[in-house]
Short mmCIF file of C-alpha atoms in Angstrom, two decimals:
data_model
loop_
_atom_site.label_atom_id
_atom_site.label_comp_id
_atom_site.label_asym_id
_atom_site.label_seq_id
_atom_site.Cartn_x
_atom_site.Cartn_y
_atom_site.Cartn_z
CA SER P 62 4.22 -11.62 7.53
CA GLN P 63 4.89 -9.88 4.24
CA GLN P 64 5.14 -12.04 1.14
CA GLY P 65 7.18 -9.77 -1.09
CA GLU P 66 10.74 -9.03 -0.22
CA GLU P 67 12.64 -6.31 -2.00
CA ASP P 68 16.33 -6.25 -2.59
CA PRO P 69 18.30 -4.13 -1.95
CA GLN P 70 16.79 -2.43 1.09
CA ALA P 71 18.53 0.80 0.11
CA LEU P 72 20.10 2.02 -3.13
CA SER P 73 21.99 5.23 -3.79
CA ILE P 74 22.90 6.25 -7.35
CA GLN P 75 23.89 9.31 -9.36
CA GLU P 76 21.40 11.14 -11.54
CA GLY P 77 21.35 9.63 -15.02
CA GLU P 78 22.23 6.12 -13.88
CA ASN P 79 19.84 3.20 -13.99
CA ALA P 80 18.30 1.76 -10.82
CA THR P 81 17.30 -1.88 -10.48
CA MET P 82 15.20 -3.24 -7.64
CA ASN P 83 14.25 -6.86 -7.14
CA CYS P 84 11.26 -8.51 -5.51
CA SER P 85 10.83 -12.12 -4.48
CA TYR P 86 7.62 -13.75 -3.32
CA LYS P 87 6.41 -17.10 -2.11
CA THR P 88 2.92 -17.84 -3.39
CA SER P 89 1.30 -18.07 -6.79
CA ILE P 90 0.10 -14.72 -8.07
CA ASN P 91 -2.55 -13.20 -10.27
CA ASN P 92 -0.50 -10.07 -10.83
CA LEU P 93 2.39 -8.16 -9.31
CA GLN P 94 2.35 -4.39 -8.88
CA TRP P 95 4.96 -1.78 -8.11
CA TYR P 96 4.22 1.33 -6.07
CA ARG P 97 6.19 4.41 -5.16
CA GLN P 98 5.97 6.33 -1.90
CA ASN P 99 7.51 9.70 -1.20
CA SER P 100 8.42 10.31 2.42
CA GLY P 101 5.35 10.68 4.63
CA ARG P 102 2.90 10.36 1.72
CA GLY P 103 0.53 7.80 0.30
CA LEU P 104 1.53 5.24 -2.30
CA VAL P 105 1.26 5.78 -6.02
CA HIS P 106 0.72 2.92 -8.44
CA LEU P 107 3.48 2.67 -11.05
CA ILE P 108 3.01 -0.44 -13.12
CA LEU P 109 1.29 -3.83 -13.06
CA ILE P 110 2.40 -7.08 -14.65
CA ARG P 111 0.12 -10.09 -14.97
CA SER P 112 1.25 -13.60 -14.19
CA ASN P 113 1.20 -14.54 -17.89
CA GLU P 114 3.41 -11.59 -18.87
CA ARG P 115 7.20 -11.57 -18.77
CA GLU P 116 8.06 -7.95 -19.39
CA LYS P 117 6.30 -4.63 -19.43
CA HIS P 118 7.35 -1.05 -20.12
CA SER P 119 5.95 2.30 -19.06
CA GLY P 120 8.00 5.38 -19.87
CA ARG P 121 11.33 5.02 -18.05
CA LEU P 122 10.09 1.95 -16.16
CA ARG P 123 10.67 -1.66 -17.14
CA VAL P 124 9.30 -4.54 -15.14
CA THR P 125 10.13 -8.20 -15.59
CA LEU P 126 8.46 -11.20 -14.03
CA ASP P 127 9.79 -14.73 -13.69
CA THR P 128 7.08 -16.89 -12.19
CA SER P 129 9.32 -19.97 -12.13
CA LYS P 130 11.70 -18.14 -9.81
CA LYS P 131 8.90 -16.18 -8.12
CA SER P 132 10.73 -12.93 -8.70
CA SER P 133 10.29 -9.58 -10.37
CA SER P 134 12.53 -6.64 -11.08
CA LEU P 135 11.87 -2.95 -11.60
CA LEU P 136 14.31 -0.96 -13.71
CA ILE P 137 14.23 2.83 -13.73
CA THR P 138 16.33 4.20 -16.56
CA ALA P 139 18.03 7.60 -16.67
CA SER P 140 17.13 8.30 -13.05
CA ARG P 141 16.35 11.79 -11.80
CA ALA P 142 16.57 13.36 -8.34
CA ALA P 143 12.76 13.37 -8.31
CA ASP P 144 12.80 9.56 -8.44
CA THR P 145 14.06 9.55 -4.84
CA ALA P 146 11.42 7.57 -2.93
CA SER P 147 10.60 4.15 -1.50
CA TYR P 148 9.54 1.53 -3.99
CA PHE P 149 7.34 -1.41 -3.02
CA CYS P 150 6.30 -4.52 -4.83
CA ALA P 151 2.88 -5.93 -4.04
CA ILE P 152 1.43 -9.25 -5.02
CA PHE P 153 -2.21 -9.92 -5.78
CA SER P 154 -3.11 -13.55 -5.51
CA GLY P 155 -6.72 -13.19 -6.55
CA SER P 156 -8.28 -15.51 -4.02
CA ALA P 157 -7.47 -13.21 -1.10
CA ARG P 158 -8.51 -10.06 -3.00
CA GLN P 159 -5.89 -8.08 -1.13
CA LEU P 160 -2.44 -6.82 -1.94
CA THR P 161 0.51 -8.06 0.08
CA PHE P 162 3.39 -5.60 0.13
CA GLY P 163 7.08 -6.10 0.57
CA SER P 164 9.23 -4.03 2.89
CA GLY P 165 10.45 -1.75 0.12
CA THR P 166 13.63 -0.38 -1.41
CA GLN P 167 14.67 3.15 -0.47
CA LEU P 168 16.09 4.76 -3.60
CA THR P 169 18.18 7.91 -3.35
CA VAL P 170 19.17 9.66 -6.59
CA LEU P 171 21.94 12.16 -6.06
CA PRO P 172 21.98 15.27 -8.27
CA ASP U 168 -9.81 16.91 -6.24
CA THR U 169 -11.22 13.49 -7.19
CA GLY U 170 -8.61 11.39 -5.40
CA VAL U 171 -8.83 9.53 -2.10
CA SER U 172 -8.86 11.81 0.93
CA GLN U 173 -8.16 11.02 4.56
CA ASN U 174 -8.77 13.04 7.70
CA PRO U 175 -7.14 14.01 9.88
CA ARG U 176 -3.66 13.94 8.35
CA HIS U 177 -2.05 13.84 11.77
CA LYS U 178 -3.36 12.76 15.15
CA ILE U 179 -1.55 12.87 18.48
CA THR U 180 -3.29 11.21 21.38
CA LYS U 181 -2.57 9.89 24.83
CA ARG U 182 -2.50 6.21 25.58
CA GLY U 183 -5.94 4.91 26.45
CA GLN U 184 -7.86 7.43 24.36
CA ASN U 185 -10.08 6.52 21.43
CA VAL U 186 -9.38 7.85 17.94
CA THR U 187 -11.36 7.78 14.70
CA PHE U 188 -10.08 8.28 11.18
CA ARG U 189 -12.08 8.94 8.05
CA CYS U 190 -11.47 7.94 4.45
CA ASP U 191 -13.35 9.28 1.43
CA PRO U 192 -12.67 7.06 -1.57
CA ILE U 193 -12.96 7.85 -5.26
CA SER U 194 -16.69 8.05 -5.77
CA GLU U 195 -17.16 5.31 -8.36
CA HIS U 196 -14.94 2.80 -6.55
CA ASN U 197 -16.73 -0.06 -4.82
CA ARG U 198 -13.90 -1.50 -2.77
CA LEU U 199 -12.12 0.25 0.07
CA TYR U 200 -9.07 -1.01 1.93
CA TRP U 201 -7.37 -0.01 5.18
CA TYR U 202 -3.66 -0.59 5.77
CA ARG U 203 -1.24 0.16 8.59
CA GLN U 204 2.35 1.12 7.86
CA THR U 205 5.17 1.44 10.36
CA LEU U 206 8.49 3.11 9.69
CA GLY U 207 10.65 1.25 7.20
CA GLN U 208 7.98 -1.30 6.37
CA GLY U 209 5.45 -1.79 3.63
CA PRO U 210 1.74 -1.37 4.25
CA GLU U 211 0.05 -4.23 6.11
CA PHE U 212 -3.51 -5.13 5.23
CA LEU U 213 -6.10 -4.51 7.95
CA THR U 214 -9.52 -4.88 6.34
CA TYR U 215 -11.54 -4.23 3.22
CA PHE U 216 -15.07 -3.42 2.18
CA GLN U 217 -17.01 -4.08 -0.95
CA ASN U 218 -19.72 -1.45 -0.92
CA GLU U 219 -20.92 -1.46 2.71
CA ALA U 220 -19.97 -5.08 3.44
CA GLN U 221 -16.79 -5.76 5.39
CA LEU U 222 -15.51 -8.86 3.59
CA GLU U 223 -12.19 -9.58 5.21
CA LYS U 224 -10.28 -8.65 8.33
CA SER U 225 -6.65 -9.31 9.16
CA ARG U 226 -5.71 -10.93 12.45
CA LEU U 227 -3.79 -7.67 12.99
CA LEU U 228 -7.17 -6.08 13.54
CA SER U 229 -7.63 -6.69 17.26
CA ASP U 230 -10.96 -6.19 19.01
CA ARG U 231 -9.87 -2.62 19.79
CA PHE U 232 -10.12 -1.81 16.09
CA SER U 233 -13.39 -1.40 14.26
CA ALA U 234 -14.14 -0.19 10.76
CA GLU U 235 -17.37 0.82 9.12
CA ARG U 236 -18.58 1.90 5.74
CA PRO U 237 -22.23 2.60 6.47
CA LYS U 238 -23.52 3.67 3.08
CA GLY U 239 -20.85 2.21 0.88
CA SER U 240 -19.19 5.58 0.48
CA PHE U 241 -16.83 6.95 3.15
CA SER U 242 -15.32 4.70 5.79
CA THR U 243 -14.19 5.18 9.38
CA LEU U 244 -11.54 3.32 11.34
CA GLU U 245 -11.77 3.56 15.12
CA ILE U 246 -9.14 2.48 17.58
CA GLN U 247 -10.27 2.18 21.18
CA ARG U 248 -7.99 2.36 24.20
CA THR U 249 -4.98 3.27 22.08
CA GLU U 250 -1.57 1.81 22.91
CA GLN U 251 1.86 3.11 21.99
CA GLY U 252 2.21 0.22 19.56
CA ASP U 253 -0.68 1.64 17.55
CA SER U 254 1.53 4.53 16.44
CA ALA U 255 1.76 4.21 12.67
CA MET U 256 0.56 5.60 9.38
CA TYR U 257 -2.97 4.43 8.56
CA LEU U 258 -3.58 4.31 4.83
CA CYS U 259 -6.81 3.98 2.92
CA ALA U 260 -7.08 2.84 -0.69
CA SER U 261 -9.98 2.49 -3.07
CA VAL U 262 -10.39 0.16 -6.00
CA PRO U 263 -12.96 -0.10 -8.79
CA LEU U 264 -14.96 -3.32 -8.76
CA SER U 265 -13.78 -4.47 -12.14
CA GLY U 266 -10.10 -4.61 -12.98
CA THR U 267 -6.79 -5.76 -11.66
CA ASN U 268 -6.92 -4.49 -8.08
CA GLU U 269 -4.73 -1.47 -8.85
CA GLN U 270 -5.16 0.53 -5.67
CA PHE U 271 -5.53 4.29 -5.34
CA PHE U 272 -4.13 5.44 -2.01
CA GLY U 273 -4.97 8.42 0.13
CA PRO U 274 -2.26 10.49 1.83
CA GLY U 275 -2.66 8.63 5.12
CA THR U 276 -3.27 9.56 8.74
CA ARG U 277 -0.18 9.64 10.95
CA LEU U 278 -1.09 8.50 14.47
CA THR U 279 1.20 9.15 17.41
CA VAL U 280 0.24 7.65 20.76
CA LEU U 281 2.06 9.21 23.70
#
């Protein structure tokens, strides 16, 4: 079973708006990562946040982590049509040395 | 191109046939992972190698599945006696030994079992 669960499953917004996706998980983590996948392609790493960090920024991306609630959010600001993709959170718990992915959020940015 | 490559990109086979996929990781990366992804789902871990040693296998990896990384470079994933339920995208990712386990994915091999 997959540990991370994204919410919402699908999100449709207008270009220029912000998009927020949430991820919840069940176990303790070493770090949490967000990936993007365009249709039929491999995944691309976006950003990583360690368990002792609360917020991280990278360009138009902002990630928050609340380990007490076992949740994370990914904010994409000023979205573009090219941001249309599936976004996955993945948890790395260290001991297992593997990533466990959620089921993803399908983001559609309308021009 | 110094990224992760996978071949073939697409494979269509008949039920009962054997198939083999290849992954060429980023050359300086020691760890190599295989995942399976079905439509609308995130990737599911199958197995991983550190150099040539296969260190962990998921229970998803039935005895019909076998993976190798003979010289610690490229890896192969073989599925014997394919079933329609094996239809999926098979993804490979490589990771440097040191670091945070940020994974570099290949484009995947799409398997269709008829």
